[in-house]
CSV table of C-alpha atoms and ligand atoms in Angstrom, one decimal:
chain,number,residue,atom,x,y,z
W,1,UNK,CA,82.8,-65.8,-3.1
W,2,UNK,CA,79.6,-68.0,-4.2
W,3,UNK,CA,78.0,-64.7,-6.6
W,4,UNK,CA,74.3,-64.9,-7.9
W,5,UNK,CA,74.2,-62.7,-11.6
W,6,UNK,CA,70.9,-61.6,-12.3
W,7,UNK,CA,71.0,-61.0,-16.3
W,8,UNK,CA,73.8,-63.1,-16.4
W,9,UNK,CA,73.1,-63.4,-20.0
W,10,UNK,CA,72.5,-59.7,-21.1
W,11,UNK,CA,75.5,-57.3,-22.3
W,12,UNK,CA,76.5,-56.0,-19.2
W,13,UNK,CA,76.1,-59.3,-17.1
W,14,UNK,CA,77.8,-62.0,-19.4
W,15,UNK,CA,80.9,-59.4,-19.3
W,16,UNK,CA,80.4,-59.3,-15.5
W,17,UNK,CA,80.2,-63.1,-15.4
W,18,UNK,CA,83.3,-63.2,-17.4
W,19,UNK,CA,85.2,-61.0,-15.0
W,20,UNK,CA,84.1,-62.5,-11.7
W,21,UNK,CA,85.0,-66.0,-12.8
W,22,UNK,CA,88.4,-65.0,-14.2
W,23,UNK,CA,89.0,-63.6,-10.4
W,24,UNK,CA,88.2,-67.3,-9.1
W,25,UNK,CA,84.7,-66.8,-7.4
W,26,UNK,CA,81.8,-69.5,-7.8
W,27,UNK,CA,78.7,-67.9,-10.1
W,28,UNK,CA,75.3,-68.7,-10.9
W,29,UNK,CA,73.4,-67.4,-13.2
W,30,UNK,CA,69.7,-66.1,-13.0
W,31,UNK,CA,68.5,-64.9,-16.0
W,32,UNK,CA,64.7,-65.6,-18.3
W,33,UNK,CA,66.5,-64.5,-21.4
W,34,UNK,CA,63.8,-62.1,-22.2
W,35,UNK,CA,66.2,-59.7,-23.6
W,36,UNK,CA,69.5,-61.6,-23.1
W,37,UNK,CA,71.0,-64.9,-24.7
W,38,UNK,CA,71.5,-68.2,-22.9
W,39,UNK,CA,74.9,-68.9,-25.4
W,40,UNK,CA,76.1,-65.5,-23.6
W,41,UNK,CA,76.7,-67.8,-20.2
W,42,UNK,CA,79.5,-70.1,-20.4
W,43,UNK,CA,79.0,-73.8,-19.8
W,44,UNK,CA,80.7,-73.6,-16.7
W,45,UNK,CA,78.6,-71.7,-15.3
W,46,UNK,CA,75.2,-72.6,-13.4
W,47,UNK,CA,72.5,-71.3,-15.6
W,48,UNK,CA,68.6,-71.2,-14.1
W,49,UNK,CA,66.9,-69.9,-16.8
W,50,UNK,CA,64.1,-68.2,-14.8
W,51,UNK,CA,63.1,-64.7,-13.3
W,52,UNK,CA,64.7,-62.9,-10.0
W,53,UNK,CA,60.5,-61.7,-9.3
W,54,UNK,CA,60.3,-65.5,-8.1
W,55,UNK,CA,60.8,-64.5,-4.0
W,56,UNK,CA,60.3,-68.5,-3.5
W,57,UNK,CA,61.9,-69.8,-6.0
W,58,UNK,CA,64.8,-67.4,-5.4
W,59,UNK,CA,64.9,-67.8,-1.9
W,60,UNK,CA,65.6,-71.5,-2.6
W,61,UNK,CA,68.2,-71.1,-5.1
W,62,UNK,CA,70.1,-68.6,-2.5
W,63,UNK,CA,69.8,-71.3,0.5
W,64,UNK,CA,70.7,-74.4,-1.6
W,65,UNK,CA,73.6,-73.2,-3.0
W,66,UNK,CA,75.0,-70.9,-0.2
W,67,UNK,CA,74.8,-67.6,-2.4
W,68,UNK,CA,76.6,-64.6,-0.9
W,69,UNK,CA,76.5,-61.9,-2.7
W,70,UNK,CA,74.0,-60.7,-5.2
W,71,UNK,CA,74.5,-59.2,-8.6
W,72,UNK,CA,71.6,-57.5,-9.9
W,73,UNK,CA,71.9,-56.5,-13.7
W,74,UNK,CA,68.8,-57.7,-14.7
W,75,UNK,CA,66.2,-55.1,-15.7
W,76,UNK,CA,64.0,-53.2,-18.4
W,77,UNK,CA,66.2,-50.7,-20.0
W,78,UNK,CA,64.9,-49.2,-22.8
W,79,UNK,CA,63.8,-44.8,-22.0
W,80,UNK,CA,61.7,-44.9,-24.7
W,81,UNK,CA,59.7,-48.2,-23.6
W,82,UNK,CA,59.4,-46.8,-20.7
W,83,UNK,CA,57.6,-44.1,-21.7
W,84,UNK,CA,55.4,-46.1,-23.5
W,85,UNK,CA,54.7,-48.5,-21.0
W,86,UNK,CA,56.0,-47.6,-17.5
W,87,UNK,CA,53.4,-50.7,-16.3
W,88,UNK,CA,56.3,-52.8,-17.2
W,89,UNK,CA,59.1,-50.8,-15.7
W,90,UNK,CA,57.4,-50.3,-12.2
W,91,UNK,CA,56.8,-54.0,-12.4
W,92,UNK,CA,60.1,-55.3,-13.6
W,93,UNK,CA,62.5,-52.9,-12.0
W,94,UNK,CA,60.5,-52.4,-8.9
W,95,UNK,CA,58.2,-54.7,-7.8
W,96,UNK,CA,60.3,-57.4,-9.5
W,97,UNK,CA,63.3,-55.7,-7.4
W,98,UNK,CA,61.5,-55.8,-3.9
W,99,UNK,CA,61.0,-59.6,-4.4
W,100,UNK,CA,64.7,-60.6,-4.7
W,101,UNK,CA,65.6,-57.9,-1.8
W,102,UNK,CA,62.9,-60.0,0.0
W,103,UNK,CA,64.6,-63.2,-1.4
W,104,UNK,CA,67.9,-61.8,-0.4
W,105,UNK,CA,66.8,-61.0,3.7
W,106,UNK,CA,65.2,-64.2,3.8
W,107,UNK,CA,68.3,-66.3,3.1
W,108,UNK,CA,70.4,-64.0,4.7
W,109,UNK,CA,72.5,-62.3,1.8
W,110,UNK,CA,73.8,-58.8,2.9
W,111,UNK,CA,75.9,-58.2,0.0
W,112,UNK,CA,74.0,-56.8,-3.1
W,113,UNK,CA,75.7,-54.8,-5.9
W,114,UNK,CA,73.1,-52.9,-8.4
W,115,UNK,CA,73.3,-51.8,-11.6
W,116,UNK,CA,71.6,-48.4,-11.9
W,117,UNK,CA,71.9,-45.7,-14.3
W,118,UNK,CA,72.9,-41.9,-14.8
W,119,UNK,CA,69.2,-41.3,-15.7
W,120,UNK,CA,68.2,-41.1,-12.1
W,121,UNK,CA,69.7,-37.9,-12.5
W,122,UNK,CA,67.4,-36.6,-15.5
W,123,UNK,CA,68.9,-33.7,-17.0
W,124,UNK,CA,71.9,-32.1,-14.9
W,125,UNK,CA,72.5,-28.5,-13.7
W,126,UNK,CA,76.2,-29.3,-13.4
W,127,UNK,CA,78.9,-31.0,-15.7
W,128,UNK,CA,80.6,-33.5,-14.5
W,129,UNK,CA,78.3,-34.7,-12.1
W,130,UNK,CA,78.8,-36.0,-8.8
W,131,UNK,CA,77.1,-38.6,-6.8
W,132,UNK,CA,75.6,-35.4,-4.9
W,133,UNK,CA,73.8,-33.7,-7.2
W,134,UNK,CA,69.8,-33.9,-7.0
W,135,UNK,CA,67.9,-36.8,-8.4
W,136,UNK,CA,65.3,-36.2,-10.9
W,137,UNK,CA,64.7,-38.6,-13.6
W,138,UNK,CA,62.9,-37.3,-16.7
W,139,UNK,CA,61.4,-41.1,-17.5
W,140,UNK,CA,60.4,-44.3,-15.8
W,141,UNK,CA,63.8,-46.1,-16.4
W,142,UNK,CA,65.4,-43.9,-14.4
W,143,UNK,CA,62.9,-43.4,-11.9
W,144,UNK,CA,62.3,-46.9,-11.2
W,145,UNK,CA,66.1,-47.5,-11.3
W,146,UNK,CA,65.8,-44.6,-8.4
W,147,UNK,CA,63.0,-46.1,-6.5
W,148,UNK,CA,65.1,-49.2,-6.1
W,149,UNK,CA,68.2,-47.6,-4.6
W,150,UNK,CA,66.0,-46.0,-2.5
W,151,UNK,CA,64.6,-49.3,-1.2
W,152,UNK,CA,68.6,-50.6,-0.9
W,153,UNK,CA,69.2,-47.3,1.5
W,154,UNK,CA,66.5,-48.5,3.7
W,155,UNK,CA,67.1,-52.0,3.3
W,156,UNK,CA,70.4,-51.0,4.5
W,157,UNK,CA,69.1,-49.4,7.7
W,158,UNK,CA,66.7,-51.5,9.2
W,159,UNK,CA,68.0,-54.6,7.9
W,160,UNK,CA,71.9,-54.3,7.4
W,161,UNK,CA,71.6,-54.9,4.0
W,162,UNK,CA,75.2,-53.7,3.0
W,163,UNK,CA,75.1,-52.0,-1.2
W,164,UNK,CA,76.3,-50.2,-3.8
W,165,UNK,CA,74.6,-48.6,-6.9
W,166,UNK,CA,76.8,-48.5,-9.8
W,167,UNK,CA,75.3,-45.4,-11.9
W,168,UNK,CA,76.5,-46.8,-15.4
W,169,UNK,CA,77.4,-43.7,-17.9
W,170,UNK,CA,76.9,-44.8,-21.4
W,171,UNK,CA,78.3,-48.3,-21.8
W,172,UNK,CA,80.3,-49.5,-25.2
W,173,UNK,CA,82.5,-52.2,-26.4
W,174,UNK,CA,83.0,-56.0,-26.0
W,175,UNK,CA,85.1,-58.6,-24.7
W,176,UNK,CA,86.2,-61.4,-27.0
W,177,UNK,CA,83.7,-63.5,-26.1
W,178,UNK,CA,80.6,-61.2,-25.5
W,179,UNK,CA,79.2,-58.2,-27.3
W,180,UNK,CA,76.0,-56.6,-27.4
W,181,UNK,CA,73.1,-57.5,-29.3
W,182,UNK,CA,69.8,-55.7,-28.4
W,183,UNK,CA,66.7,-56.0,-31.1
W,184,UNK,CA,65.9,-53.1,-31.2
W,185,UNK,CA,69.3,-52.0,-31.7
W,186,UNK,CA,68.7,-47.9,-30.0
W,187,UNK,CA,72.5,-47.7,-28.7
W,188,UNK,CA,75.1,-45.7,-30.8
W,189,UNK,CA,77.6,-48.0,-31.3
W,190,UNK,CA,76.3,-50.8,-32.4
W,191,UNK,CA,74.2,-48.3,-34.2
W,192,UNK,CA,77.3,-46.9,-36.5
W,193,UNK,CA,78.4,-50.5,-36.9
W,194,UNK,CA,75.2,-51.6,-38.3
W,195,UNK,CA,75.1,-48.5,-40.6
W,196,UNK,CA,78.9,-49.3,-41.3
W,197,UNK,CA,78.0,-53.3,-42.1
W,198,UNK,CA,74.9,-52.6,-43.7
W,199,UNK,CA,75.8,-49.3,-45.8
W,200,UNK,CA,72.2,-47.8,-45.2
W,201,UNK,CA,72.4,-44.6,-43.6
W,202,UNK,CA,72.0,-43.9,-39.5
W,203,UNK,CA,70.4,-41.0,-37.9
W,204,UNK,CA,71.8,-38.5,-35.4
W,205,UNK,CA,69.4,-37.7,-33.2
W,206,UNK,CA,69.8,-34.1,-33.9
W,207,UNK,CA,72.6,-31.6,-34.6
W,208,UNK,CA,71.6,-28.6,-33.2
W,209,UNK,CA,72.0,-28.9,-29.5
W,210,UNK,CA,74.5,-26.1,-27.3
W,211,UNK,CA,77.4,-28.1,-27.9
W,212,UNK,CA,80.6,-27.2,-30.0
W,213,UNK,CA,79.8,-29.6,-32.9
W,214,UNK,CA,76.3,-29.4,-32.2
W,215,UNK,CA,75.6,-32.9,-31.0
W,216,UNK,CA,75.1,-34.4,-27.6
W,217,UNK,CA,78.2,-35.3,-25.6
W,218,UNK,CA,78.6,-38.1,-23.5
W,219,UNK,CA,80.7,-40.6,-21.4
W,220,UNK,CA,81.8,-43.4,-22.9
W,221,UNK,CA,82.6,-46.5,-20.9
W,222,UNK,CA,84.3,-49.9,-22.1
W,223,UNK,CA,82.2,-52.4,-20.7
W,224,UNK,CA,85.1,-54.9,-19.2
W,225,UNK,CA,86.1,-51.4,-17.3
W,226,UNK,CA,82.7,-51.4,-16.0
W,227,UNK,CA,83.0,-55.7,-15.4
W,228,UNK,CA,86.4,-54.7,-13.5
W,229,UNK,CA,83.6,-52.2,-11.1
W,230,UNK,CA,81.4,-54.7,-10.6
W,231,UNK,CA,84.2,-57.2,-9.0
W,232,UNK,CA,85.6,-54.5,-6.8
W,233,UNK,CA,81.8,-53.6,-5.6
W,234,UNK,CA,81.1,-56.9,-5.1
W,235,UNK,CA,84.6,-57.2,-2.9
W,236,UNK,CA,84.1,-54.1,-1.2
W,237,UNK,CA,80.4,-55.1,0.5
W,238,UNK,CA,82.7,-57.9,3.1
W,239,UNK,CA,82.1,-55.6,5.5
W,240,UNK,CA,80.4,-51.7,5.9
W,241,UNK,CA,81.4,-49.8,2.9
W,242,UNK,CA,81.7,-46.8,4.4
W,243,UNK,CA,81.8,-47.2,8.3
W,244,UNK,CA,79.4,-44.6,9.7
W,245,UNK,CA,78.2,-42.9,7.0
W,246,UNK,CA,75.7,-45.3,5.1
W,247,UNK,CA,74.6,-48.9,4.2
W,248,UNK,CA,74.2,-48.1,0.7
W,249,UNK,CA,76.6,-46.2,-1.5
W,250,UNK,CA,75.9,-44.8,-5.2
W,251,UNK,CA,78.6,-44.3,-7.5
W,252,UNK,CA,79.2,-43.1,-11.2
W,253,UNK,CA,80.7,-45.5,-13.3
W,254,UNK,CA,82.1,-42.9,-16.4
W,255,UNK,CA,85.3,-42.2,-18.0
W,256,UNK,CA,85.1,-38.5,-16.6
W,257,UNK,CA,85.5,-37.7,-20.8
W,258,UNK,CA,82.9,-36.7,-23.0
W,259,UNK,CA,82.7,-37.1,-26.6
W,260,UNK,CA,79.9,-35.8,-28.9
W,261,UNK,CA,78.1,-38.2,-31.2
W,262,UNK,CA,80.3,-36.5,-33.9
W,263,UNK,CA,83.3,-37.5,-32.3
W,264,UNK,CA,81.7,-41.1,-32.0
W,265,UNK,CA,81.2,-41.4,-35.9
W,266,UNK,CA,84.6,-40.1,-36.8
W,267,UNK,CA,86.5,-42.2,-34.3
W,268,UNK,CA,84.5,-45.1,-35.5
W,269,UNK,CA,85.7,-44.4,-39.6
W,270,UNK,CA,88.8,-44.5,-38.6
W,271,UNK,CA,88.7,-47.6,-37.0
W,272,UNK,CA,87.0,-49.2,-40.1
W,273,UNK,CA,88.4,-47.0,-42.8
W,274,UNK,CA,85.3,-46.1,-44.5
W,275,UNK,CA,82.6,-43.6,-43.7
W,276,UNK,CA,79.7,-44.0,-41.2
W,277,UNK,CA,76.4,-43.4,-43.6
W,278,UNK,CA,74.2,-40.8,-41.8
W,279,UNK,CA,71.5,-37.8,-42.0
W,280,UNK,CA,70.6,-35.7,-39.6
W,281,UNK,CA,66.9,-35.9,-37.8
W,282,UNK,CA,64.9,-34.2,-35.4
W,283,UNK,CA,66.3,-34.5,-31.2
W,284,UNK,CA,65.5,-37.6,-29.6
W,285,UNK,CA,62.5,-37.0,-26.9
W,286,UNK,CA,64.5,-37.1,-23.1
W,287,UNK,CA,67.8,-36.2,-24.5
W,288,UNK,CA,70.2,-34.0,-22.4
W,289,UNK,CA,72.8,-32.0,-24.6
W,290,UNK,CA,75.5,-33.4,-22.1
W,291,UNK,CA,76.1,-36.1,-19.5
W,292,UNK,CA,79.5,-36.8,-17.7
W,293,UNK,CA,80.3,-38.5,-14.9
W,294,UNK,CA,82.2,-36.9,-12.4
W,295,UNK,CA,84.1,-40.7,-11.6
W,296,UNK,CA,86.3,-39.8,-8.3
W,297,UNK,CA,83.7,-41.0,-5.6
W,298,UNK,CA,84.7,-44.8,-7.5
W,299,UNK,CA,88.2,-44.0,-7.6
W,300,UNK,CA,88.3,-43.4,-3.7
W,301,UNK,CA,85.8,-46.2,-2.5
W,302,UNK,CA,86.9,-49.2,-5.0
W,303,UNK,CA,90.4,-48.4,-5.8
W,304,UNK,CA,89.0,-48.2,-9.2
W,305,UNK,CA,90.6,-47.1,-12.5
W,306,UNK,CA,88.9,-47.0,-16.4
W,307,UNK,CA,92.2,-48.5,-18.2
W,308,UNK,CA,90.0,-48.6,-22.2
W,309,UNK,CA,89.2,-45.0,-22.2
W,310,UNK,CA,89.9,-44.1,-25.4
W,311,UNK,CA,86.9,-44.6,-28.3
W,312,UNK,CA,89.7,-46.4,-30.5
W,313,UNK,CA,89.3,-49.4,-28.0
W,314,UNK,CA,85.4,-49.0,-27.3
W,315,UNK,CA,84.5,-49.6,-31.5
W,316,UNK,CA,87.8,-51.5,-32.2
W,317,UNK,CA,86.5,-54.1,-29.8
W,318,UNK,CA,82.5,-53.7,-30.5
W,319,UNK,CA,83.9,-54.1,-34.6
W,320,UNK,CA,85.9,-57.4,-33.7
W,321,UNK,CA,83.0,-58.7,-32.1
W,322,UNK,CA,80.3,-58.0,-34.7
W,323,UNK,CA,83.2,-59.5,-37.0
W,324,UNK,CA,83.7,-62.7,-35.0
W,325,UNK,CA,79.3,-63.0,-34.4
W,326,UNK,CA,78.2,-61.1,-37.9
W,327,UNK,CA,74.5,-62.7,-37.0
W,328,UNK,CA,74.8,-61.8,-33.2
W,329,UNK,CA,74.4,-64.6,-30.7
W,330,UNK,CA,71.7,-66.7,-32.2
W,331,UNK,CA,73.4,-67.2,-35.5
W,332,UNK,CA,76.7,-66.5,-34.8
H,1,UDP,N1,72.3,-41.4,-31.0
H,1,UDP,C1,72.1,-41.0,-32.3
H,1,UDP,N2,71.6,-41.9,-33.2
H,1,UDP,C2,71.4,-43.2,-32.8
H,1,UDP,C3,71.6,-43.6,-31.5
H,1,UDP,C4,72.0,-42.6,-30.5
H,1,UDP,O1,72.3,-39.8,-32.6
H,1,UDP,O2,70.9,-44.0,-33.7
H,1,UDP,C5,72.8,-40.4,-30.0
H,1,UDP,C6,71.8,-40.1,-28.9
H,1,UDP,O3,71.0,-39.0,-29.2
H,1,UDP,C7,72.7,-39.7,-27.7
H,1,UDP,C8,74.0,-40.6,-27.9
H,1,UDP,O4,73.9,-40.9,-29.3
H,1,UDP,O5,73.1,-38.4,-27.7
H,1,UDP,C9,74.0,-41.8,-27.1
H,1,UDP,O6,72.8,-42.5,-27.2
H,1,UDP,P1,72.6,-44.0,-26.7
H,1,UDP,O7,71.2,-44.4,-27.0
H,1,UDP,O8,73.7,-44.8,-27.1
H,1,UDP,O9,72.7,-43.8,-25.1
H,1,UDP,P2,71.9,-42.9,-24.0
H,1,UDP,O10,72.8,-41.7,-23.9
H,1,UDP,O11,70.6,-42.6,-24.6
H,1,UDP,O12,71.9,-43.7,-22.8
């Protein structure tokens, strides 16, 4: 298959990129490396280092190169950003979104796999929670991530747009050759491994939520188990997903596990062998005590399986890499 990656050279993508290659497809990469890092593509790899919000630009690169099947991880990501500045989320994640959809129908690609997140669902009323339960995101992330899988339904009906929306639980770990490397660093692993490197103390976003240890639980994913998604999603779009029943199909991407951040910091001393410096602070605004993915809807449409559930090989694999790239990309 001849794949376009958008954010090709952010976390999730270059893992993505990684994956789809190893299964023999052709990819391209479209990325402006606004948050991502162009030595996270491979050299064999086409690299147009550019936005997806282009419609003409992007329409060419699609036609030219016979693209059929689009790979959207590019976005804005950050909750608390968003909060701050939802201008550039609506932009980014949605009007930027509509242009490559419009991209997409005008070269004629009908396969499009998305990367959205469990904050479309804002806080819960059930645990674990299924691809049924209500959508109501609590900030713009997730409600711009929303508003584009709402645009994929409809894309689906009226233009036979064929999708799936991979709801991404939270995300952890490396491959070999690609790790993650945000600035600002807000994620908890790489969080406890910079404490663990640096020896000056994390914070836990509070400790007195209604949880048995106090902290918030959640559901851990290794990120080549979510690359290993993205390949079967992309497969499964050759033809109507689900005959009958819709155009565009959402599903959790989660362990079905949680884990509080308590169990997080222990799991990640005894990978190290020392002690994760912390204190305690106030809650982090937006914060639900627990998120886990119910993960059977995946199971059943892709066939797929998490196989690096365990936290040992989430922080043993995010420690190698910090280890192999102590400076991150740029001066690794
Ligand atoms: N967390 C924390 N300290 C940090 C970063 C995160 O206590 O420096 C907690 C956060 O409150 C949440 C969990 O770790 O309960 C996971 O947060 P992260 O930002 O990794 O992902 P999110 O769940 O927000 O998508």
């Amino acid at each position: 298959m001849r794949i376009l990656v958008t954010g090709g050279a952010g976390y999730i993508g270059s893992v993505s990129v990684e994956r789809l290659l190893a299964a023999g497809h052709a990819v391209w990469v479209l990325d402006d490396t606004s948050t991502g890092h162009a030595a996270a593509v491979p050299p064999e790899v086409r690299f147009s280092r550019s936005t997806y919000a282009d419609e003409n630009q992007v329409t060419r690169l699609l036609v030219d190169n016979a693209i059929e099947a689009i790979l959207h991880c590019a976005a804005r990501s950050l909750v608390g950003e968003s909060i701050r500045n939802p201008s550039i989320y609506y932009r980014a994640n949605v009007v930027g979104g509509v242009a490559l959809l419009e991209a997409a129908r005008r070269a004629g690609v009908e396969r499009f796999v998305f990367s959205s997140t469990a904050a479309v669902y804002g806080v819960p009323v059930a645990s674990p929670i299924t691809e049924l339960a209500p959508l109501d995101p609590i900030n713009p992330y997730g409600e711009t991530k929303r508003t584009f899988e709402g645009a994929l339904r409809w894309y689906g009906t009226a233009y036979g747009l064929r999708s799936i929306a991979l709801r991404y639980f939270n995300v952890a770990g490396a491959s070999e050759r690609n790790g993650e490397d945000h600035d600002p660093e807000t994620h908890l692993v790489p969080t406890i491994i910079g404490a663990l490197v640096s020896s000056l103390p994390m914070t836990l976003f509070g400790g007195d939520y209604p949880t048995p240890d106090g902290t918030p639980i959640r559901d851990y994913i290794h990120v080549e188990d979510l690359a290993d998604a993205h390949l079967l999603a992309l497969e499964a779009t050759s033809e109507p997903i689900q005959p009958g029943v819709e155009a565009a199909v959402p599903l959790n991407l989660g362990t079905g596990t949680g884990f509080s951040v308590r169990e997080v910091l222990a799991a990640a001393e005894k990978v190290v062998g020392k002690p994760v410096p912390h204190t305690i602070g106030p809650r982090r605004a937006g914060d639900p005590p627990i998120l886990v993915a119910s993960a059977e809807r995946a199971r059943e449409v892709l066939g797929w399986t998490p196989r690096r559930g365990s936290l040992t090989e989430m922080i043993g694999s995010a420690w190698q890499w910090r280890q192999t790239h102590p400076g991150g990309y740029d001066q690794a």
